[in-house]
Amino acid sequence: MKVTMVMLSSVDGRTTQGNNTNIYTWSSKEDKQFFFSLIKKNNLIVMGRATYDVARSAIKIEKSKLRIIFTRSPKKYINQTVKGQLEFSNESPKELVKRLSILGYKKMLLVGGGTINGLFLKQNLVDELCLTIEPIIFGAGKSIVEKQSLKTSLKLVSVKKINKTGTLLLKYKINK
């Protein structure tokens, strides 16, 4: 299965503005267009519980799309589960990829935060990174990877300036 990690960052590598986890307050309309075009094209989307909590109101349940939310307590979300559309899991990333591959999924969009990104990278499961860099500096906030010590090598595939202020869309291949 091909796993594509999608992230948004400030120039100083922050994915949140301090403790404010709502990226929609500072991401450009061009990044939002890019991100939602990826969501529209992909039928398997994976995120962590914290990302789900922030994005919950924007998530539209669709029969053609499976969203998996990583959480330590999937039973806590049993009343929100919609089989085949919105599911909660505490499997390891490797177990999840294996199970979903057996079910026939070929591509996964990883749209989580630093913790879930670190888990997938640590298990060498990410194939590609789409990273939008907004021309802003926060000085504090979360980063692309949290709670993991890594040395993951990337190869730049493309760079695209997507607006007049200098927002950049970078695509990297993960060297495995």
C-alpha positions as YAML, in Angstrom:
chain: A
units: angstrom
residues:
- id: 1
  name: MET
  ca: [0.00, 0.00, 0.00]
- id: 2
  name: LYS
  ca: [1.24, 3.49, -0.84]
- id: 3
  name: VAL
  ca: [1.11, 5.80, 2.19]
- id: 4
  name: THR
  ca: [1.17, 9.56, 1.56]
- id: 5
  name: MET
  ca: [1.67, 11.83, 4.55]
- id: 6
  name: VAL
  ca: [0.17, 15.32, 4.11]
- id: 7
  name: MET
  ca: [1.31, 18.14, 6.37]
- id: 8
  name: LEU
  ca: [1.16, 21.91, 6.71]
- id: 9
  name: SER
  ca: [3.96, 23.83, 8.37]
- id: 10
  name: SER
  ca: [5.16, 27.32, 9.13]
- id: 11
  name: VAL
  ca: [8.60, 28.32, 7.86]
- id: 12
  name: ASP
  ca: [10.00, 27.46, 11.30]
- id: 13
  name: GLY
  ca: [8.56, 23.94, 11.14]
- id: 14
  name: ARG
  ca: [5.49, 24.40, 13.35]
- id: 15
  name: THR
  ca: [2.24, 22.62, 12.58]
- id: 16
  name: THR
  ca: [0.32, 24.55, 15.22]
- id: 17
  name: GLN
  ca: [0.41, 28.17, 16.28]
- id: 18
  name: GLY
  ca: [1.55, 27.60, 19.86]
- id: 19
  name: ASN
  ca: [-1.29, 25.73, 21.57]
- id: 20
  name: ASN
  ca: [-3.83, 26.69, 18.88]
- id: 21
  name: THR
  ca: [-4.38, 23.46, 16.93]
- id: 22
  name: ASN
  ca: [-6.81, 25.01, 14.41]
- id: 23
  name: ILE
  ca: [-4.71, 25.22, 11.22]
- id: 24
  name: TYR
  ca: [-7.61, 26.76, 9.32]
- id: 25
  name: THR
  ca: [-6.90, 30.08, 11.07]
- id: 26
  name: TRP
  ca: [-3.51, 30.43, 9.32]
- id: 27
  name: SER
  ca: [-3.39, 28.16, 6.28]
- id: 28
  name: SER
  ca: [-3.80, 29.74, 2.86]
- id: 29
  name: LYS
  ca: [-6.83, 29.15, 0.65]
- id: 30
  name: GLU
  ca: [-4.48, 27.50, -1.86]
- id: 31
  name: ASP
  ca: [-3.33, 24.96, 0.73]
- id: 32
  name: LYS
  ca: [-6.93, 24.27, 1.71]
- id: 33
  name: GLN
  ca: [-7.79, 23.70, -1.98]
- id: 34
  name: PHE
  ca: [-4.84, 21.30, -2.37]
- id: 35
  name: PHE
  ca: [-5.66, 19.41, 0.82]
- id: 36
  name: PHE
  ca: [-9.36, 19.00, 0.08]
- id: 37
  name: SER
  ca: [-8.58, 17.91, -3.50]
- id: 38
  name: LEU
  ca: [-6.49, 15.08, -1.98]
- id: 39
  name: ILE
  ca: [-9.32, 14.18, 0.41]
- id: 40
  name: LYS
  ca: [-11.72, 14.06, -2.54]
- id: 41
  name: LYS
  ca: [-9.39, 11.78, -4.58]
- id: 42
  name: ASN
  ca: [-8.61, 9.28, -1.82]
- id: 43
  name: ASN
  ca: [-10.91, 6.67, -0.31]
- id: 44
  name: LEU
  ca: [-8.76, 5.82, 2.73]
- id: 45
  name: ILE
  ca: [-7.85, 8.57, 5.19]
- id: 46
  name: VAL
  ca: [-6.05, 7.99, 8.50]
- id: 47
  name: MET
  ca: [-5.53, 10.43, 11.37]
- id: 48
  name: GLY
  ca: [-4.94, 10.53, 15.09]
- id: 49
  name: ARG
  ca: [-7.55, 11.27, 17.72]
- id: 50
  name: ALA
  ca: [-6.34, 14.83, 18.35]
- id: 51
  name: THR
  ca: [-6.56, 15.67, 14.63]
- id: 52
  name: TYR
  ca: [-10.02, 14.11, 14.55]
- id: 53
  name: ASP
  ca: [-11.14, 16.23, 17.51]
- id: 54
  name: VAL
  ca: [-10.04, 19.41, 15.69]
- id: 55
  name: ALA
  ca: [-11.43, 18.40, 12.27]
- id: 56
  name: ARG
  ca: [-14.59, 16.57, 13.42]
- id: 57
  name: SER
  ca: [-17.00, 19.31, 12.32]
- id: 58
  name: ALA
  ca: [-15.48, 19.43, 8.81]
- id: 59
  name: ILE
  ca: [-15.58, 15.65, 8.25]
- id: 60
  name: LYS
  ca: [-18.37, 14.48, 5.99]
- id: 61
  name: ILE
  ca: [-19.21, 10.79, 6.31]
- id: 62
  name: GLU
  ca: [-19.31, 9.23, 2.83]
- id: 63
  name: LYS
  ca: [-20.03, 5.67, 1.74]
- id: 64
  name: SER
  ca: [-17.08, 5.71, -0.66]
- id: 65
  name: LYS
  ca: [-14.55, 6.81, 1.97]
- id: 66
  name: LEU
  ca: [-13.09, 5.04, 4.99]
- id: 67
  name: ARG
  ca: [-11.64, 7.22, 7.72]
- id: 68
  name: ILE
  ca: [-9.64, 5.51, 10.45]
- id: 69
  name: ILE
  ca: [-8.95, 7.37, 13.68]
- id: 70
  name: PHE
  ca: [-6.06, 6.15, 15.85]
- id: 71
  name: THR
  ca: [-6.90, 6.27, 19.54]
- id: 72
  name: ARG
  ca: [-5.81, 4.42, 22.64]
- id: 73
  name: SER
  ca: [-9.50, 4.03, 23.54]
- id: 74
  name: PRO
  ca: [-11.55, 2.99, 20.47]
- id: 75
  name: LYS
  ca: [-14.42, 1.79, 22.70]
- id: 76
  name: LYS
  ca: [-14.90, 5.39, 23.86]
- id: 77
  name: TYR
  ca: [-15.97, 6.26, 20.28]
- id: 78
  name: ILE
  ca: [-18.26, 3.28, 19.65]
- id: 79
  name: ASN
  ca: [-21.31, 5.57, 19.34]
- id: 80
  name: GLN
  ca: [-19.57, 7.59, 16.57]
- id: 81
  name: THR
  ca: [-18.45, 4.55, 14.56]
- id: 82
  name: VAL
  ca: [-19.98, 4.07, 11.12]
- id: 83
  name: LYS
  ca: [-18.74, 0.69, 9.81]
- id: 84
  name: GLY
  ca: [-16.76, 1.12, 6.59]
- id: 85
  name: GLN
  ca: [-16.87, 4.92, 6.83]
- id: 86
  name: LEU
  ca: [-15.64, 6.12, 10.24]
- id: 87
  name: GLU
  ca: [-13.78, 3.65, 12.40]
- id: 88
  name: PHE
  ca: [-11.58, 3.93, 15.49]
- id: 89
  name: SER
  ca: [-8.54, 1.72, 16.01]
- id: 90
  name: ASN
  ca: [-5.72, 1.03, 18.43]
- id: 91
  name: GLU
  ca: [-3.86, -1.31, 16.05]
- id: 92
  name: SER
  ca: [-0.22, -0.61, 15.32]
- id: 93
  name: PRO
  ca: [0.33, 1.24, 12.03]
- id: 94
  name: LYS
  ca: [1.89, -1.94, 10.57]
- id: 95
  name: GLU
  ca: [-1.14, -4.05, 11.58]
- id: 96
  name: LEU
  ca: [-3.52, -1.46, 10.13]
- id: 97
  name: VAL
  ca: [-1.70, -1.25, 6.79]
- id: 98
  name: LYS
  ca: [-1.62, -5.05, 6.54]
- id: 99
  name: ARG
  ca: [-5.34, -5.40, 7.35]
- id: 100
  name: LEU
  ca: [-6.42, -2.69, 4.92]
- id: 101
  name: SER
  ca: [-4.16, -4.05, 2.17]
- id: 102
  name: ILE
  ca: [-5.88, -7.42, 2.54]
- id: 103
  name: LEU
  ca: [-9.22, -5.60, 2.17]
- id: 104
  name: GLY
  ca: [-8.00, -4.25, -1.18]
- id: 105
  name: TYR
  ca: [-6.96, -0.69, -0.36]
- id: 106
  name: LYS
  ca: [-4.01, 0.49, -2.48]
- id: 107
  name: LYS
  ca: [-3.47, 4.05, -1.18]
- id: 108
  name: MET
  ca: [-3.65, 5.68, 2.25]
- id: 109
  name: LEU
  ca: [-3.68, 9.39, 2.99]
- id: 110
  name: LEU
  ca: [-2.10, 10.06, 6.40]
- id: 111
  name: VAL
  ca: [-3.40, 13.43, 7.64]
- id: 112
  name: GLY
  ca: [-2.58, 13.16, 11.33]
- id: 113
  name: GLY
  ca: [-0.37, 15.15, 13.58]
- id: 114
  name: GLY
  ca: [3.14, 14.69, 14.91]
- id: 115
  name: THR
  ca: [2.47, 11.62, 17.05]
- id: 116
  name: ILE
  ca: [0.79, 9.53, 14.36]
- id: 117
  name: ASN
  ca: [3.32, 10.71, 11.75]
- id: 118
  name: GLY
  ca: [6.14, 9.57, 14.02]
- id: 119
  name: LEU
  ca: [4.58, 6.14, 14.50]
- id: 120
  name: PHE
  ca: [4.17, 5.57, 10.75]
- id: 121
  name: LEU
  ca: [7.67, 6.88, 9.96]
- id: 122
  name: LYS
  ca: [9.24, 4.79, 12.75]
- id: 123
  name: GLN
  ca: [7.71, 1.66, 11.20]
- id: 124
  name: ASN
  ca: [8.97, 2.71, 7.73]
- id: 125
  name: LEU
  ca: [5.45, 2.82, 6.27]
- id: 126
  name: VAL
  ca: [5.41, 6.27, 4.62]
- id: 127
  name: ASP
  ca: [6.23, 6.43, 0.91]
- id: 128
  name: GLU
  ca: [5.63, 10.10, 0.15]
- id: 129
  name: LEU
  ca: [5.33, 13.44, 1.95]
- id: 130
  name: CYS
  ca: [3.31, 16.37, 0.62]
- id: 131
  name: LEU
  ca: [4.35, 19.37, 2.70]
- id: 132
  name: THR
  ca: [2.90, 22.85, 2.40]
- id: 133
  name: ILE
  ca: [5.05, 25.58, 3.91]
- id: 134
  name: GLU
  ca: [3.25, 28.80, 4.75]
- id: 135
  name: PRO
  ca: [5.37, 32.00, 4.92]
- id: 136
  name: ILE
  ca: [4.81, 32.59, 8.61]
- id: 137
  name: ILE
  ca: [6.90, 32.09, 11.76]
- id: 138
  name: PHE
  ca: [5.36, 31.04, 15.08]
- id: 139
  name: GLY
  ca: [8.35, 30.28, 17.30]
- id: 140
  name: ALA
  ca: [6.28, 27.79, 19.32]
- id: 141
  name: GLY
  ca: [3.96, 24.95, 18.49]
- id: 142
  name: LYS
  ca: [3.96, 21.30, 17.53]
- id: 143
  name: SER
  ca: [6.13, 19.87, 14.79]
- id: 144
  name: ILE
  ca: [5.66, 17.42, 11.93]
- id: 145
  name: VAL
  ca: [6.93, 14.56, 14.10]
- id: 146
  name: GLU
  ca: [6.54, 14.32, 17.88]
- id: 147
  name: LYS
  ca: [7.67, 11.75, 20.44]
- id: 148
  name: GLN
  ca: [9.96, 9.80, 18.09]
- id: 149
  name: SER
  ca: [13.68, 9.80, 17.43]
- id: 150
  name: LEU
  ca: [14.09, 9.35, 13.68]
- id: 151
  name: LYS
  ca: [16.57, 9.68, 10.86]
- id: 152
  name: THR
  ca: [14.33, 9.48, 7.79]
- id: 153
  name: SER
  ca: [15.93, 10.45, 4.49]
- id: 154
  name: LEU
  ca: [13.84, 12.17, 1.82]
- id: 155
  name: LYS
  ca: [14.32, 13.00, -1.86]
- id: 156
  name: LEU
  ca: [12.72, 16.17, -3.19]
- id: 157
  name: VAL
  ca: [10.46, 15.37, -6.14]
- id: 158
  name: SER
  ca: [8.88, 18.79, -6.79]
- id: 159
  name: VAL
  ca: [8.53, 22.35, -5.52]
- id: 160
  name: LYS
  ca: [5.63, 24.58, -6.48]
- id: 161
  name: LYS
  ca: [4.90, 28.14, -5.39]
- id: 162
  name: ILE
  ca: [1.10, 28.13, -5.03]
- id: 163
  name: ASN
  ca: [0.35, 31.80, -4.30]
- id: 164
  name: LYS
  ca: [1.79, 35.32, -4.47]
- id: 165
  name: THR
  ca: [2.78, 35.40, -0.79]
- id: 166
  name: GLY
  ca: [5.16, 32.48, -1.30]
- id: 167
  name: THR
  ca: [3.33, 29.44, 0.04]
- id: 168
  name: LEU
  ca: [5.29, 26.41, -1.16]
- id: 169
  name: LEU
  ca: [4.06, 22.91, -1.90]
- id: 170
  name: LEU
  ca: [6.90, 20.40, -1.59]
- id: 171
  name: LYS
  ca: [6.64, 16.75, -2.57]
- id: 172
  name: TYR
  ca: [9.17, 14.27, -1.25]
- id: 173
  name: LYS
  ca: [9.79, 10.57, -1.79]
- id: 174
  name: ILE
  ca: [10.77, 8.74, 1.40]
- id: 175
  name: ASN
  ca: [13.99, 6.77, 0.94]
- id: 176
  name: LYS
  ca: [13.47, 3.32, 2.39]
...
